[in-house]
Short mmCIF file of C-alpha atoms in Angstrom, two decimals:
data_model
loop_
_atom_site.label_atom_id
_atom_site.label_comp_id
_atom_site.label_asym_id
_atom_site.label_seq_id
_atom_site.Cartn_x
_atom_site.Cartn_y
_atom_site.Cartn_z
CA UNK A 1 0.00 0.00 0.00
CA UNK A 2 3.09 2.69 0.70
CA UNK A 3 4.78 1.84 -2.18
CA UNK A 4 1.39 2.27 -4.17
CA UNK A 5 0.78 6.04 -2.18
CA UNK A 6 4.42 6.50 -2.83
CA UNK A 7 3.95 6.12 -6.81
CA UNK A 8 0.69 7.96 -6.73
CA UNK A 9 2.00 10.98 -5.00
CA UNK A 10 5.06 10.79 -7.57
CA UNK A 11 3.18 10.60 -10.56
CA UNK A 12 1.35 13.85 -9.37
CA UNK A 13 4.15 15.65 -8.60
CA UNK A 14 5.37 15.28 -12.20
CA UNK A 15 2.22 16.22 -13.58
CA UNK A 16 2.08 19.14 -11.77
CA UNK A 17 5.36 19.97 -13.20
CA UNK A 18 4.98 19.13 -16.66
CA UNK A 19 1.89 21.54 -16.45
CA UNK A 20 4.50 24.28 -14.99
CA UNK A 21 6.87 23.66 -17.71
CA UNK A 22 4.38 23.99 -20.42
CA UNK A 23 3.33 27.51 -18.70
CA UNK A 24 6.93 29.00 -18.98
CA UNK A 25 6.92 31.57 -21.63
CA UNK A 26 10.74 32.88 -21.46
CA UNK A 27 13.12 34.53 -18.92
CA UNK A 28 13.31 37.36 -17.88
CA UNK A 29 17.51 38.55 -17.65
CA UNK A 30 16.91 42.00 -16.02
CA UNK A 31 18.84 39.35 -12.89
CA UNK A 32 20.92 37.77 -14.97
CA UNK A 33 21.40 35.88 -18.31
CA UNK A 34 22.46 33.01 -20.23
CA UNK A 35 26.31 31.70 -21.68
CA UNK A 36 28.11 29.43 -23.00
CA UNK A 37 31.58 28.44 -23.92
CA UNK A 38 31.05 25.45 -26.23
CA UNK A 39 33.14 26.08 -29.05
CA UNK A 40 30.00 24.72 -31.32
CA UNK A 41 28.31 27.62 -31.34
CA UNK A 42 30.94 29.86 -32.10
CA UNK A 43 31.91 28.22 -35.45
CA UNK A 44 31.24 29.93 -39.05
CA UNK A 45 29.07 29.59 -40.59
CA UNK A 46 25.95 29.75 -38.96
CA UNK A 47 22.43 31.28 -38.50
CA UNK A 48 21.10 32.30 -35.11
CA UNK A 49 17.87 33.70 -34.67
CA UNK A 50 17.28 35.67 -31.19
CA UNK A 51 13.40 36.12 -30.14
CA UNK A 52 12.59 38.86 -27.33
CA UNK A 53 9.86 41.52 -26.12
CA UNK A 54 11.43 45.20 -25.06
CA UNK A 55 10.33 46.02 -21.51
CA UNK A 56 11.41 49.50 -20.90
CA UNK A 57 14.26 51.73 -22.41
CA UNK A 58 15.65 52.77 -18.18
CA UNK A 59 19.30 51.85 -19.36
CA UNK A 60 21.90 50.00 -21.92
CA UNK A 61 20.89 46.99 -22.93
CA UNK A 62 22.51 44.11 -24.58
CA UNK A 63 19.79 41.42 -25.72
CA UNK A 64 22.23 39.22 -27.41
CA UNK A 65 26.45 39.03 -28.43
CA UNK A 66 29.24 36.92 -29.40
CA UNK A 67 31.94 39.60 -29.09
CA UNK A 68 33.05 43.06 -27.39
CA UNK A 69 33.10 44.93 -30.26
CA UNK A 70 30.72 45.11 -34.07
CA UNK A 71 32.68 43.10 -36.04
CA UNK A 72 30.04 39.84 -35.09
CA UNK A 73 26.15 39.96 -34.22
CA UNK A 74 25.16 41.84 -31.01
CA UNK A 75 22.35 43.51 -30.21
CA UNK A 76 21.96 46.68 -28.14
CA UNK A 77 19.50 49.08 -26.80
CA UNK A 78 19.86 52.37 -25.30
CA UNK A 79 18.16 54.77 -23.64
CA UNK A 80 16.50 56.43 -25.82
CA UNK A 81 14.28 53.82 -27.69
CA UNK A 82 17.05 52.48 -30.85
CA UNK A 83 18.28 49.26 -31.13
CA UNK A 84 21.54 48.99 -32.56
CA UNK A 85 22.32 45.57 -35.01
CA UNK A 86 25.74 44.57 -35.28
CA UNK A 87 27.07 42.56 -37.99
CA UNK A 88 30.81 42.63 -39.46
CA UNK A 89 31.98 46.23 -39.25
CA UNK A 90 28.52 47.77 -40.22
CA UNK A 91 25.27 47.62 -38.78
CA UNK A 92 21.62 49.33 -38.30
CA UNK A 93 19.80 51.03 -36.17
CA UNK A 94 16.02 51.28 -35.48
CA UNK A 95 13.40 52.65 -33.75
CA UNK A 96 11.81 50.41 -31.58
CA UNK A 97 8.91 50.04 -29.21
CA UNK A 98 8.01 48.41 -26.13
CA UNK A 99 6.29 45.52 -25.54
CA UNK A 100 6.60 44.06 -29.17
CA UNK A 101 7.80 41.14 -30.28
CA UNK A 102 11.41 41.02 -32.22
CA UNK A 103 12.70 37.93 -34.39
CA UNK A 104 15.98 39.17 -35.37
CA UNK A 105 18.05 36.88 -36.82
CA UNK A 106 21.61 36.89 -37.98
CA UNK A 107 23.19 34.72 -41.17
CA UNK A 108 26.97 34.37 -40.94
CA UNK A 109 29.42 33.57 -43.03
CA UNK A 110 33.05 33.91 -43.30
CA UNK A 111 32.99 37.30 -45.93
CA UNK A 112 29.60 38.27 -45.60
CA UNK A 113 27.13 38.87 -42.42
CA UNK A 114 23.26 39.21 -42.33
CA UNK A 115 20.96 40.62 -39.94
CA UNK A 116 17.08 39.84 -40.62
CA UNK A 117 13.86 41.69 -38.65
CA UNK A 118 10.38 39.82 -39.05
CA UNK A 119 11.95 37.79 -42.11
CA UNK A 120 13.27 41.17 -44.11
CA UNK A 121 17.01 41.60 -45.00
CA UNK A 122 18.08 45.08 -42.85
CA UNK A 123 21.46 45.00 -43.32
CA UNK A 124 24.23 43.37 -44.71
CA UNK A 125 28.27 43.64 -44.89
CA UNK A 126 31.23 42.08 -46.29
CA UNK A 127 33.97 44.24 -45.18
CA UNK A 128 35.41 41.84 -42.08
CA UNK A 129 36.06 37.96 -43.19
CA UNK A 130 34.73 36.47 -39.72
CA UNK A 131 36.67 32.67 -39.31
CA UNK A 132 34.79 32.35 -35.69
CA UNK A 133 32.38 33.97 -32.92
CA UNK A 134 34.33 35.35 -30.06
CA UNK A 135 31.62 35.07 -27.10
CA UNK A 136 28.27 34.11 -26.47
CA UNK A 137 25.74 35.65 -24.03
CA UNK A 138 21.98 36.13 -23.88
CA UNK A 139 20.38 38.37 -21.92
CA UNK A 140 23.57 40.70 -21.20
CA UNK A 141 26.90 42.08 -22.29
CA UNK A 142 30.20 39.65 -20.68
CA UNK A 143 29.83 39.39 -17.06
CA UNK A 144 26.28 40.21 -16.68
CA UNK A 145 26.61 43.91 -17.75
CA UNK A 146 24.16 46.10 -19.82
CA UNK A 147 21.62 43.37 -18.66
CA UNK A 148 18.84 43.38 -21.07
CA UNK A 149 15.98 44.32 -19.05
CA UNK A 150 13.20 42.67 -21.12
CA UNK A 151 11.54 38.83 -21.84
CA UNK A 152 14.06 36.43 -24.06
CA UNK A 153 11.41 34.12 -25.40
CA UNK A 154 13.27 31.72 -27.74
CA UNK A 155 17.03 31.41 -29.29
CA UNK A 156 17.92 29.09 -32.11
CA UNK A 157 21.01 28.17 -33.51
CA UNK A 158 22.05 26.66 -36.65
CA UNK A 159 25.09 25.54 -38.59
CA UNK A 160 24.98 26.69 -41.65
CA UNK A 161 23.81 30.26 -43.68
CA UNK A 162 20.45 30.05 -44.23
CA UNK A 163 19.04 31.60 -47.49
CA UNK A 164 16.22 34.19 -47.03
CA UNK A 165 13.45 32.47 -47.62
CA UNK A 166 14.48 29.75 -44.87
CA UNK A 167 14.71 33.18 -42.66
CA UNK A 168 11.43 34.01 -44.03
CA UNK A 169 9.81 31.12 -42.50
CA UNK A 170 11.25 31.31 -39.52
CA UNK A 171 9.14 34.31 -38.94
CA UNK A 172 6.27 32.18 -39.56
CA UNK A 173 4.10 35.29 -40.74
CA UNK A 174 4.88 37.28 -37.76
CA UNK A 175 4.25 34.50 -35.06
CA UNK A 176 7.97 33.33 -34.80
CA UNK A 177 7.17 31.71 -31.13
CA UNK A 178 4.64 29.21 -33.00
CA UNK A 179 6.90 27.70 -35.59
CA UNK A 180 8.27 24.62 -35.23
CA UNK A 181 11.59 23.12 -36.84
CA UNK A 182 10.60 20.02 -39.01
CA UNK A 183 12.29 16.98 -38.94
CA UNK A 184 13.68 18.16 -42.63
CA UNK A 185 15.71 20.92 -41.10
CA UNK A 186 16.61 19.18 -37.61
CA UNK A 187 20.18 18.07 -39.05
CA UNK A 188 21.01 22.01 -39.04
CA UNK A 189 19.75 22.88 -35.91
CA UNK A 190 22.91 22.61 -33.23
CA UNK A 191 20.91 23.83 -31.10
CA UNK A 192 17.15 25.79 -29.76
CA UNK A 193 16.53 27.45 -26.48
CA UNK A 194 12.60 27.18 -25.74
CA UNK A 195 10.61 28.96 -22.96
CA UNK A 196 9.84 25.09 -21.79
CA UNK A 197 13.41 24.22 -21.27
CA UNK A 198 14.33 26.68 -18.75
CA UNK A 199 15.25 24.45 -15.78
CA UNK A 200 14.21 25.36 -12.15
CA UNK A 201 16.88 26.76 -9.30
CA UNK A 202 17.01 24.57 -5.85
CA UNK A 203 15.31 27.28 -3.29
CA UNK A 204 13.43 29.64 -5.87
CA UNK A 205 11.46 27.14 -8.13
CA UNK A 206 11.56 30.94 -10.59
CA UNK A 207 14.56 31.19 -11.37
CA UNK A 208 16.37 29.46 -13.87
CA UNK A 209 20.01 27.55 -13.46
CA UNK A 210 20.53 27.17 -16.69
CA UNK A 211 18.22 26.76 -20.32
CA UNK A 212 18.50 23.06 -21.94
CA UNK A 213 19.07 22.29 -25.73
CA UNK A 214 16.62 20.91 -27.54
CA UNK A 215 17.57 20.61 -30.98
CA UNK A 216 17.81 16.76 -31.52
CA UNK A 217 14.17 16.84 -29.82
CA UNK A 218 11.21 16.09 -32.22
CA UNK A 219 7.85 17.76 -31.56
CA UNK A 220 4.95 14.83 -30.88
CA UNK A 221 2.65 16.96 -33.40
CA UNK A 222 3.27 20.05 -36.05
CA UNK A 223 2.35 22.12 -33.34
CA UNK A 224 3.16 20.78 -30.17
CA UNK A 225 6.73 19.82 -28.27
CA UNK A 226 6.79 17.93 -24.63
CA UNK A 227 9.01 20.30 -22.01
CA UNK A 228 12.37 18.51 -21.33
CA UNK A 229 13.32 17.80 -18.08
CA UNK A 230 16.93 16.39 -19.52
CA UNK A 231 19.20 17.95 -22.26
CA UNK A 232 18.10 16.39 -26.01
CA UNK A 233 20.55 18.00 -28.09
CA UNK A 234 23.67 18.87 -25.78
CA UNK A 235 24.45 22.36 -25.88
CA UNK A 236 23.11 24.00 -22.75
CA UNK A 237 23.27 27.55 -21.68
CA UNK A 238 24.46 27.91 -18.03
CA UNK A 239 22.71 31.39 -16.14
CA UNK A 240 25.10 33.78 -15.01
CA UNK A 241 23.07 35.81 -12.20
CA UNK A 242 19.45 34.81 -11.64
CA UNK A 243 17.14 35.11 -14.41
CA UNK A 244 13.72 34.69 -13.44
CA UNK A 245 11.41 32.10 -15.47
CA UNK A 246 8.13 34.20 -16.98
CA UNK A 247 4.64 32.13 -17.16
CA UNK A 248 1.55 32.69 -18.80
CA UNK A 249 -1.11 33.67 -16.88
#
């Protein structure tokens, strides 16, 4: 009979937390980010698409980088509503507004970089040959500076340059948080970031410890994915500080 009660109260406490997991809509890094050192992810060529809502424009902001200077993608806000998008040793820079959605995503290769807004080609430059990334943070700028204040929703990253009409359907007609990678394009993906695999601190079940690959994972339907409670694909993103874990209401 205890070991029966025992079960019970063990499948209910992972039901309970599958239905958390499935409520997790992002992080939010005003406390601290994401990182990683795998050398993986800092190989050219590649594609990485960054997906994030702008909270408030109270400081400098650093949604996404893989160096400390322009000559690879970052992203950075300032103070007085403009993003700035890095790529090679050019760039753009846009108004922008808060609370909004933003799918940027960046195609590298070795003589020429891409950045892409909502699916659209913004800017491009071949005036740096790039042979590797230098960093890679989410959420902030090196050691948790210029934290970016708002919600990262999803981060994708994939080993080749993509051509734009591959970007173009990553922005799935402006809903970039409901596409799903098909099995067709899974061999590409190193590696995806999804509100669902943010993993849980020890004292604060909030914040997150670190944010779990997925890219080897396939979804159960065209519009559905189970939240991991183990890495799939390998290439997970430790926190540095204490991002909290956002949920739908």
């Amino acid at each position: 009979m205890n070991s029966l009660l025992y079960y019970y109260n063990n499948v209910q406490k992972m039901a309970a937390y599958q239905q958390a997991k499935r409520m997790q809509r992002g992080a939010l890094t005003a406390q601290g980010g994401f990182s990683t050192t795998n050398p993986a992810l800092r190989q050219v060529p590649c594609t990485i698409q960054c997906v994030f809502v702008i909270r408030n424009f109270d400081t400098l902001q650093t949604p996404f980088t893989t160096t400390g200077g322009s000559i690879s993608p970052r992203i950075n806000i300032n103070t007085s509503g403009a993003m700035g998008i890095s790529i090679g040793l050019g760039g753009i820079t846009i108004d922008v507004e808060l609370d909004k959605i933003y799918n940027i995503v960046f195609v590298v290769e070795n003589n020429v970089q891409k950045a892409y807004l909502g699916g659209d080609l913004i800017a491009s430059s071949d005036k740096y040959a790039l042979t590797n990334l230098f960093e890679y943070y989410i959420g902030s700028f090196e050691n948790n500076l210029d934290r970016f204040q708002g919600d990262y929703l999803l981060h994708r990253h994939f080993n080749y340059a993509m051509s734009a009409d591959e970007v173009k359907s990553l922005d799935n007609n402006g809903d970039p948080m409901g596409y799903v990678v098909p099995k067709a394009k899974r061999d590409g993906l190193l590696a995806e970031y999804l509100p669902q695999n943010l993993m849980y601190g020890r004292d604060d079940k909030t914040i997150a410890t670190s944010w779990l690959d997925s890219a080897k994972q396939l979804p159960l339907s065209d519009e559905y994915m189970e939240p991991l409670f183990q890495s799939i694909g390998g290439y997970d993103m430790a926190a540095n500080g204490a991002p909290d874990i956002l949920y739908n209401e």
